[in-house]
Coordinates of C-alpha atoms (C1' of nucleotides) in Angstrom, one line a residue:
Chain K
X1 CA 26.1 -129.9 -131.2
X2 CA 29.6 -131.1 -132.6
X3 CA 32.3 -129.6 -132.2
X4 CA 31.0 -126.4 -130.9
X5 CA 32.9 -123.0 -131.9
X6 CA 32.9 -119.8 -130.1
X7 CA 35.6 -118.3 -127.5
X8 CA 33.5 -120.7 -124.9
X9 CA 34.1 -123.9 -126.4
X10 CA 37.0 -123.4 -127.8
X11 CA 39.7 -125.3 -125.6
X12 CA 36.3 -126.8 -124.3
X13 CA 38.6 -130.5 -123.7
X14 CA 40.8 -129.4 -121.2
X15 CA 38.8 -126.4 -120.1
X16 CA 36.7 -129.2 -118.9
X17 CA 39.7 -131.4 -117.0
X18 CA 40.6 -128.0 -115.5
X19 CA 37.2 -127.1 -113.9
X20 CA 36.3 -131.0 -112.4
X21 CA 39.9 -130.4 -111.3
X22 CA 39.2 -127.4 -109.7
X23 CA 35.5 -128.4 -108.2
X24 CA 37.4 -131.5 -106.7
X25 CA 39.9 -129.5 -105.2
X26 CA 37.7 -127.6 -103.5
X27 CA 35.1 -130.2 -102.6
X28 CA 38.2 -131.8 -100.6
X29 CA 39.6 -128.8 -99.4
X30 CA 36.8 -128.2 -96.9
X31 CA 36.9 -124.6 -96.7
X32 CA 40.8 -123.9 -96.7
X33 CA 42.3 -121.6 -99.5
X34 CA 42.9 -123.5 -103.1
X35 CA 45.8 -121.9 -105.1
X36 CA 45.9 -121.6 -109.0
X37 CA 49.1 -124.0 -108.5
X38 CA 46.8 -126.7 -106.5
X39 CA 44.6 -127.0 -109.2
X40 CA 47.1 -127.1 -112.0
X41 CA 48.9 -130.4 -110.1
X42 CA 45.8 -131.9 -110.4
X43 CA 45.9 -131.6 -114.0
X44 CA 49.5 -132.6 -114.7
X45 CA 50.2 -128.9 -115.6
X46 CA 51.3 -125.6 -114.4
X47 CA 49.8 -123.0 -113.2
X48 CA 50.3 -120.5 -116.3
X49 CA 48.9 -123.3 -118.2
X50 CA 45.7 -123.5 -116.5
X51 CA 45.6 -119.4 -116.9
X52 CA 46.1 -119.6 -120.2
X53 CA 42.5 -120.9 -120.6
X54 CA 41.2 -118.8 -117.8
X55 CA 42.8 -115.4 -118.0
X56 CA 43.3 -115.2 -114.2
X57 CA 42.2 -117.0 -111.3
X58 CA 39.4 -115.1 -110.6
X59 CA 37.5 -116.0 -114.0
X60 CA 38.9 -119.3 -113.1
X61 CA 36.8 -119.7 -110.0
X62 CA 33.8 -117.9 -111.7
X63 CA 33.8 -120.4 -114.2
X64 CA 33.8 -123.0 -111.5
X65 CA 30.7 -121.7 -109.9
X66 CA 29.1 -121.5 -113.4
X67 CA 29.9 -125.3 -114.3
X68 CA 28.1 -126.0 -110.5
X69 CA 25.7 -123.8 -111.3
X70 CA 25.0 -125.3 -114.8
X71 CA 25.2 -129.2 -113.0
X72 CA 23.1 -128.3 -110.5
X73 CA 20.0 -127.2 -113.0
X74 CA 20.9 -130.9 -114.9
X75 CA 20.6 -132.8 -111.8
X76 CA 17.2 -130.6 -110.4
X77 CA 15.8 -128.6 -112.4
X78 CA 16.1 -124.3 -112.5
X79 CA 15.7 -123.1 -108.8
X80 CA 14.4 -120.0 -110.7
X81 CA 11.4 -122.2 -112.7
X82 CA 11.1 -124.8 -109.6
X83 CA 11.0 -124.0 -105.8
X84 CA 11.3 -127.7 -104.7
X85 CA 14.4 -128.2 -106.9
X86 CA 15.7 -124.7 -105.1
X87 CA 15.2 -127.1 -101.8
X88 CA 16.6 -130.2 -103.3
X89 CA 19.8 -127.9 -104.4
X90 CA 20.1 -126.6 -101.5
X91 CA 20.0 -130.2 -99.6
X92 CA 22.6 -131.3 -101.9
X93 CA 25.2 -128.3 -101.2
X94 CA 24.8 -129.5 -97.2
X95 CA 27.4 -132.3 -98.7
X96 CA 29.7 -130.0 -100.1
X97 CA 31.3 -127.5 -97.5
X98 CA 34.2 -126.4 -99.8
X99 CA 31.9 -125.7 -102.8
X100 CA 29.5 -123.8 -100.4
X101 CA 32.9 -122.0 -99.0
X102 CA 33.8 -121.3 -102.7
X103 CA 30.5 -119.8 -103.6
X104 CA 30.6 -117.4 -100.2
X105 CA 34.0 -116.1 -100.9
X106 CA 33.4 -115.4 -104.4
X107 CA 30.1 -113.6 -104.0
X108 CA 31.7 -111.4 -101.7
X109 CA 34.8 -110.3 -103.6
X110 CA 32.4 -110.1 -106.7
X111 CA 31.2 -106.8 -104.8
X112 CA 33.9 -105.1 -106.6
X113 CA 32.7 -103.9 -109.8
X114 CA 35.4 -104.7 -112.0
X115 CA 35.6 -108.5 -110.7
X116 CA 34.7 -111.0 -113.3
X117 CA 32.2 -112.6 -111.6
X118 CA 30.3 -109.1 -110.9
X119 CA 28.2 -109.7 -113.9
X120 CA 27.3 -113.4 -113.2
X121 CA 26.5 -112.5 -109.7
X122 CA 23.8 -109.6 -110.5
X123 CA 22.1 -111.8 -113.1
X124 CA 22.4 -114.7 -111.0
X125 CA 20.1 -112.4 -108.3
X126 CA 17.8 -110.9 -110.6
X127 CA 17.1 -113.9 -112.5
X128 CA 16.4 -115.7 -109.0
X129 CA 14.2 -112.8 -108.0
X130 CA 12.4 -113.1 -111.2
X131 CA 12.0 -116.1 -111.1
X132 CA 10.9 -117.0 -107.4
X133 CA 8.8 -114.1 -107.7
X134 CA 6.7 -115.4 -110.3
X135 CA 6.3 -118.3 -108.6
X136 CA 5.5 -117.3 -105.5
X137 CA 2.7 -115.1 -107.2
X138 CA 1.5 -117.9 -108.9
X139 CA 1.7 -120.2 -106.0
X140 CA -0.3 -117.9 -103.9
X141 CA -3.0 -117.2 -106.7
X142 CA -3.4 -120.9 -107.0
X143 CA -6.1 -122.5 -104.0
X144 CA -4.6 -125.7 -105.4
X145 CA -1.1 -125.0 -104.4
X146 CA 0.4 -126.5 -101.6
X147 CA -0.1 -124.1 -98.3
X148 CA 3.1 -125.2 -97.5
X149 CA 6.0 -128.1 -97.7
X150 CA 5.8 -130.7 -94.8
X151 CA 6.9 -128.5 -92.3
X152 CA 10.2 -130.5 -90.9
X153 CA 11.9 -127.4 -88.8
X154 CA 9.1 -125.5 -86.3
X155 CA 8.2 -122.6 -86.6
X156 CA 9.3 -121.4 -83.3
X157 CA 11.6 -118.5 -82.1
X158 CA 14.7 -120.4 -82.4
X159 CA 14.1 -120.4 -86.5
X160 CA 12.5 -116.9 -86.6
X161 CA 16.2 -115.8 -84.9
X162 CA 18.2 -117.5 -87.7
X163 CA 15.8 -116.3 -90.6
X164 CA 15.9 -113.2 -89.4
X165 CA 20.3 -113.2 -89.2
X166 CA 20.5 -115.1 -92.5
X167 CA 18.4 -112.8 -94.2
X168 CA 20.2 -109.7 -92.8
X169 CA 23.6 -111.1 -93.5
X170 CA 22.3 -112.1 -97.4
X171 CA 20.2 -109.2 -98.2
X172 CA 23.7 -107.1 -97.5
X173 CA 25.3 -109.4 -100.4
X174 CA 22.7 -108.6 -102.7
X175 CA 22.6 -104.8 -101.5
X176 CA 26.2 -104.4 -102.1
X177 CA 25.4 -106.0 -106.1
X178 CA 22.0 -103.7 -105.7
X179 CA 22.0 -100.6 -103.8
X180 CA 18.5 -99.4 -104.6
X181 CA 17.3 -102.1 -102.0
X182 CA 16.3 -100.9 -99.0
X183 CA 17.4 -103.6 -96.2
X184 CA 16.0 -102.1 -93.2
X185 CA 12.5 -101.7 -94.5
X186 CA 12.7 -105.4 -96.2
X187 CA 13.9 -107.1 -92.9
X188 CA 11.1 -105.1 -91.0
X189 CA 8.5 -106.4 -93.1
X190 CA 10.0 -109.8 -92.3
X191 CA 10.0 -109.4 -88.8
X192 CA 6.3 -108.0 -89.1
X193 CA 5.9 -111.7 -90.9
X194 CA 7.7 -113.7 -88.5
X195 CA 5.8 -112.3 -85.8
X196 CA 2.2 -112.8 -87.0
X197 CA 3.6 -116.6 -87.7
X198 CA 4.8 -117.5 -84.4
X199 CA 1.9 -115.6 -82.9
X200 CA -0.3 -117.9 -84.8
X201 CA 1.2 -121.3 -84.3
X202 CA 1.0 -120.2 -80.0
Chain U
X1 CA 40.0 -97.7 -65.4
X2 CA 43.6 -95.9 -66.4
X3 CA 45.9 -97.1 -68.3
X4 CA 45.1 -100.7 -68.1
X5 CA 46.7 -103.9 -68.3
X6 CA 46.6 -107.4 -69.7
X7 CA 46.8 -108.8 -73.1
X8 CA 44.4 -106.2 -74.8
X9 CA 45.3 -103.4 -73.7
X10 CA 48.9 -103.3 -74.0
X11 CA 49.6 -101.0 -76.6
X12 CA 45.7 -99.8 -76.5
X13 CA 46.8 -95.9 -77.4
X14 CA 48.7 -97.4 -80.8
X15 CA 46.0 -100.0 -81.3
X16 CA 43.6 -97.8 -80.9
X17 CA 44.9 -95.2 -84.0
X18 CA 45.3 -98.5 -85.9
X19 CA 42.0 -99.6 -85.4
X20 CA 40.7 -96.1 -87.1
X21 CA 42.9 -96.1 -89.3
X22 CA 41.5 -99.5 -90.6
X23 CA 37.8 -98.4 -90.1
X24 CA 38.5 -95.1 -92.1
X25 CA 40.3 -97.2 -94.8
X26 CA 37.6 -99.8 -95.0
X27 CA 35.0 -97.1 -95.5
X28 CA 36.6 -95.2 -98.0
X29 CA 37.8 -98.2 -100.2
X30 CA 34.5 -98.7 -101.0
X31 CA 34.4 -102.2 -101.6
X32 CA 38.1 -102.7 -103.2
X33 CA 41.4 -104.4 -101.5
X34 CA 42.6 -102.9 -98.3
X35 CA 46.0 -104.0 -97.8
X36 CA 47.9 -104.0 -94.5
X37 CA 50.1 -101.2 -96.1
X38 CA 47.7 -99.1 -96.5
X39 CA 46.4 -99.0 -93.4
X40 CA 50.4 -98.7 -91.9
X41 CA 50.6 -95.7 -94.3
X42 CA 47.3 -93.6 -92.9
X43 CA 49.1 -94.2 -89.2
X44 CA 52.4 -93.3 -89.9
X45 CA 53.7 -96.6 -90.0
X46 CA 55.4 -99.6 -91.7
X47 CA 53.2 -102.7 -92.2
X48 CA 55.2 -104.4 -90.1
X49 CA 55.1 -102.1 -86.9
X50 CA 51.0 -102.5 -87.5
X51 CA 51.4 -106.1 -87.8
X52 CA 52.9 -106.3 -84.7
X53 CA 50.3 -105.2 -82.4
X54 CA 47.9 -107.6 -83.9
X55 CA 50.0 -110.5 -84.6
X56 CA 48.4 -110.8 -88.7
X57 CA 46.0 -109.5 -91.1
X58 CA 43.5 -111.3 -89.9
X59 CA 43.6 -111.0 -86.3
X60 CA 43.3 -107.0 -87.2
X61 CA 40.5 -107.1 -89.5
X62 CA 38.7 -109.1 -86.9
X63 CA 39.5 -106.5 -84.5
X64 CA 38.3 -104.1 -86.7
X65 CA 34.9 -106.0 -86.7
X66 CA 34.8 -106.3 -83.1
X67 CA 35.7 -102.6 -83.1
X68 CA 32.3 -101.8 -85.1
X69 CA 30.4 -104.2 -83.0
X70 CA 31.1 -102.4 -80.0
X71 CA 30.8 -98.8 -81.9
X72 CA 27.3 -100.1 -83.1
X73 CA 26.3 -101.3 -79.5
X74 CA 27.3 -97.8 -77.9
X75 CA 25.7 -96.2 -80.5
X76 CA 22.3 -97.8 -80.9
X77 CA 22.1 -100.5 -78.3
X78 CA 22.6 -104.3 -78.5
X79 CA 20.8 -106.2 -81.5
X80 CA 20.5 -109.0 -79.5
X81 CA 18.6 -107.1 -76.6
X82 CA 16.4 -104.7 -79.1
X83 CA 15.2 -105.2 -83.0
X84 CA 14.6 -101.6 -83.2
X85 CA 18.2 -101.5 -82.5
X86 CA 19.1 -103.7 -85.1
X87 CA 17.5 -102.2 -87.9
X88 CA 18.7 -98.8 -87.0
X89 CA 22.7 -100.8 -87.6
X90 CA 21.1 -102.0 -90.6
X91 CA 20.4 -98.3 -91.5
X92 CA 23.7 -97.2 -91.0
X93 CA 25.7 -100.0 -92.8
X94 CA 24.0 -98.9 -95.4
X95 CA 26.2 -95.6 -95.6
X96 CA 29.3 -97.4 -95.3
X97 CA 29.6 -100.0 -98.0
X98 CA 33.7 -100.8 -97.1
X99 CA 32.7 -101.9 -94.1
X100 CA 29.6 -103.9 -95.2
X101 CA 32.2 -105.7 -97.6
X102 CA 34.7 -105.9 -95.1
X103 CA 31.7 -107.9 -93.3
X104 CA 31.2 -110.6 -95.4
X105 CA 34.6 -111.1 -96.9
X106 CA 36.0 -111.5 -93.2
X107 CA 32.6 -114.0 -92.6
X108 CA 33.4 -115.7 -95.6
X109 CA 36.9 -116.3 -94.4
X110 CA 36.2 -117.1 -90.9
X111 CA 34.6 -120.2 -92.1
X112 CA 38.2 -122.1 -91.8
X113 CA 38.5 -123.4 -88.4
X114 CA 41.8 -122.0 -87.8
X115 CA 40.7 -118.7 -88.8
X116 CA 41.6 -115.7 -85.9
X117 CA 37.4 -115.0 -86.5
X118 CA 36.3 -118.2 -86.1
X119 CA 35.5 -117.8 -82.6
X120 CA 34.0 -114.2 -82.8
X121 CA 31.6 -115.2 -85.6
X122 CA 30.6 -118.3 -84.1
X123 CA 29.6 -116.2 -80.6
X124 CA 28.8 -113.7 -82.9
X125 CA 25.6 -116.0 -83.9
X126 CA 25.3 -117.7 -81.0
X127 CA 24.5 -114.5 -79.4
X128 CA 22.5 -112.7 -82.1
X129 CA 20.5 -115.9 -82.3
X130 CA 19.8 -115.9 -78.4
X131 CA 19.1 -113.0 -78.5
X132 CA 17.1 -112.6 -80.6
X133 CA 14.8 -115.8 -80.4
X134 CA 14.1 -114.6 -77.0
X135 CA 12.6 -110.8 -78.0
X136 CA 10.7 -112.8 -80.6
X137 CA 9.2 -114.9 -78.3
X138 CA 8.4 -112.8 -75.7
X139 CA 6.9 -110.1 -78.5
X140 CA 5.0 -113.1 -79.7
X141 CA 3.6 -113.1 -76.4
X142 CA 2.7 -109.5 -75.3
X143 CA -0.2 -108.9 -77.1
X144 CA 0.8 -104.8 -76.1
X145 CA 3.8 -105.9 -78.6
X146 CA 3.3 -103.8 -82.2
X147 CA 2.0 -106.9 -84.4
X148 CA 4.1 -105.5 -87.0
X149 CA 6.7 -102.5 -87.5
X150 CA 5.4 -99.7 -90.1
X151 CA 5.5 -101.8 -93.3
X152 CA 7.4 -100.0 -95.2
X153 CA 8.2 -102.4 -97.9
X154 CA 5.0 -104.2 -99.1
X155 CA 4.3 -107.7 -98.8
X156 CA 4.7 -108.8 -102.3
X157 CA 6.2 -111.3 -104.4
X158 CA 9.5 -109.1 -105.3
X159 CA 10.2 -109.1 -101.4
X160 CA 9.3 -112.3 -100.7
X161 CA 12.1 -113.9 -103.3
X162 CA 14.3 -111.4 -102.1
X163 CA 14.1 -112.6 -98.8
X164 CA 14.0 -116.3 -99.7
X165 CA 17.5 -115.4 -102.0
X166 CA 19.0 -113.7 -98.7
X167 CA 18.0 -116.2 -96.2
X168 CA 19.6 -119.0 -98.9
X169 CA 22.8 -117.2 -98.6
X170 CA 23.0 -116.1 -95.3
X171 CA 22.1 -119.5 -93.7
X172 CA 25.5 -121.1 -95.9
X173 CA 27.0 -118.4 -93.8
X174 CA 25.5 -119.9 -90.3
X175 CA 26.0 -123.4 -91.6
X176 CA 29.5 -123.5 -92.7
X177 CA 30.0 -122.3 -89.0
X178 CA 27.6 -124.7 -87.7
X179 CA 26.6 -127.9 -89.9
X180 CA 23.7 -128.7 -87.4
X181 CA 21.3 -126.6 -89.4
X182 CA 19.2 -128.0 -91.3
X183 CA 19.7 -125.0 -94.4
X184 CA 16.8 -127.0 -96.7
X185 CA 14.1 -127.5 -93.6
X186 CA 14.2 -123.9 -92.1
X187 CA 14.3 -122.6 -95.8
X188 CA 10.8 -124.8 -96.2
X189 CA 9.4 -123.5 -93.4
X190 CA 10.6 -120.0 -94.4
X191 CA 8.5 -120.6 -97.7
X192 CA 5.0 -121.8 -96.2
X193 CA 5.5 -118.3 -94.1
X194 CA 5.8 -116.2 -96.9
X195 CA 2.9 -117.6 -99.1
X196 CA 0.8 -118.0 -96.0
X197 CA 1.4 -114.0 -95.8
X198 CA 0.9 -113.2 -99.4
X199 CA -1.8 -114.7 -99.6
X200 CA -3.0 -112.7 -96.6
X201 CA -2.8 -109.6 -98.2
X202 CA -3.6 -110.6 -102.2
Chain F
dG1 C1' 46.5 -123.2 -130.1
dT2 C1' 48.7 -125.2 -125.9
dC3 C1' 51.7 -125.2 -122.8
dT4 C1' 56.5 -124.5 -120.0
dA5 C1' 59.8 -121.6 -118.1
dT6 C1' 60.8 -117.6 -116.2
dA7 C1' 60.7 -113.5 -114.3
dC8 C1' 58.1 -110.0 -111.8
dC9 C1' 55.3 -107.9 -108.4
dC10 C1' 52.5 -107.5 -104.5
dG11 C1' 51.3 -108.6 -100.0
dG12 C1' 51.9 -110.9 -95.6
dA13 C1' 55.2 -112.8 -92.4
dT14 C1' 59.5 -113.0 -89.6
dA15 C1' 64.2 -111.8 -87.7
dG16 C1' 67.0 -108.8 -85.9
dA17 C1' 68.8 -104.1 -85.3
dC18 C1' 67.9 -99.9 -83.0
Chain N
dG1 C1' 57.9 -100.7 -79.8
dT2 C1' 59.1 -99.8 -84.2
dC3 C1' 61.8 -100.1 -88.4
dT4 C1' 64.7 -102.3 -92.0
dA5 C1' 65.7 -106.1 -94.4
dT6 C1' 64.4 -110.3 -96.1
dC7 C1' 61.9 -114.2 -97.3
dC8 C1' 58.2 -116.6 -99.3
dG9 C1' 53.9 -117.8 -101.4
dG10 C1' 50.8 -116.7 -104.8
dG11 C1' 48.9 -114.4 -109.0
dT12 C1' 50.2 -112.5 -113.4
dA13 C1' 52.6 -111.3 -117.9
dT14 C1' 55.6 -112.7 -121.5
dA15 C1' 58.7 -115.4 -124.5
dG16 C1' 59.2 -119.0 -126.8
dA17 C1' 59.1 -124.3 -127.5
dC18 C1' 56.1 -127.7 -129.4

DNA sequence: GTCTATACCCGGATAGAC
DNA sequence: GTCTATCCGGGTATAGAC
């Protein structure tokens, strides 16, 4: 627990500094580009400095995510084990438009195969498929379950429209890590969903 | 009709090859870096006779957008006016994986105010979600309406958490471009939706 | 092992010649 | 309207000081 050894702890001091530097940079920055150099003047150092423990800016920024993605689980609980921490991270990230700007720009230059974060980014999905998928399963199998969470946003029309655009526009990010899925076919089965939904709430 | 006037249409024979030129470079990048160059090089040109018709990068990769939009549209009809129409775009994104990365690294970007996209996405959503609230609604209604398109993809737990992933993601997308939604309620309500249909067919 | 200095390259932007 | 030339910002590689 002391001391720990391994190329991921090794500079683990400043390797820290480096990624709350880089996390509050872009927590301020709204959603505005954040440069290697930013984050190094936050630090007191230069920019080859804070590569030196990163390799290149891209690990740098995966890292970042990593460290988010490794606070978020302390502070709720694994989105993959837990849906109402999913909700509860996903309710905290409404406070933090630069880290939510972050995480959209990353996942979409991770496409590239030979990005850094490539790797993080098709576990990431298939250990949140897993994961949800089990519970779901479970959730449905169980009479006790909840039916469903308090139901704050209607289901009405207007939310069917932005399900059905969020869900195109994210199942392309996963289809571009994933290519077997079949988009089309998964969005018709939602609208097939959707439709029985609002048809029963009429 | 002929050779017409006004701010966009100027130089619309050169703009025009550029615009193709982009489209053809963006599809057969796959999902790697397109520089401005490149595209200067398939027309004939220096980057900086390119960039002069569109001003920046930017501005021309949302052109580019805009230039599939309406390709899309002419090709399979409005999304916004016809879901059958929508999945058939799906469809064919699927064969051109540049441009599908194009997509969300240009949404990603577009998040910044100031970005030449801003505007187009915002409408973009606007529009799609318009649109598209209002075909649900009035399906919802017709009871001549197909309760649900060939289901393809089954109802199951796998396509549930892949949808609940996609719509995660793709609602940062609509948020960052419009903090009114409420990511964590419709997300909720997306949930009791999907049990309440797996549940249904188990 | 950590960092600075430096130099390099790529890519986008801009000014001015043609 | 297009090119050449130039600039600049930003990421990266390396040498060497500590």
């Amino acid at each position: 627990m002391s001391t720990p050894r391994g190329p991921y702890a090794k500079t683990s001091a400043k390797r820290e500094k480096i990624l709350e530097a880089a996390l509050a940079a872009y927590a301020e920055a709204g959603s505005r580009k954040v440069s290697v150099r930013d984050i190094a003047k936050r630090v007191g150092m230069t920019d080859a400095g804070v590569l030196h423990h990163f390799g290149s800016r891209e690990a740098l920024l995966t890292a970042v995510l990593q460290a988010r993605d490794a606070a978020a689980r302390a502070a709720h609980g694994s989105a993959a084990d837990d849906l109402r921490a999913g909700l509860d991270i996903v309710t905290h990230n409404a406070s933090t438009p630069g880290l939510v700007k972050l995480f959209v720009d990353v996942a979409a230059a991770a496409a590239e195969t030979d990005h850094p974060a490539h790797a993080f980014f098709e576990e990431r999905y298939a250990d949140g498929r897993r994961g949800l998928a089990e519970q779901l399963d479970r959730h449905a199998r169980d009479p006790e379950a909840p039916h469903a969470p308090e139901p704050v946003t209607p289901v009405d029309p207007e939310w069917a429209a932005r399900i059905l655009l969020a869900a195109t526009d994210g199942l392309q990010l996963q289809w571009l890590l994933e290519p077997d899925i079949d988009m089309a076919a998964d969005l018709a089965a939602l609208y097939g969903v959707l439709m029985e939904a609002l048809r029963e709430r009429a």
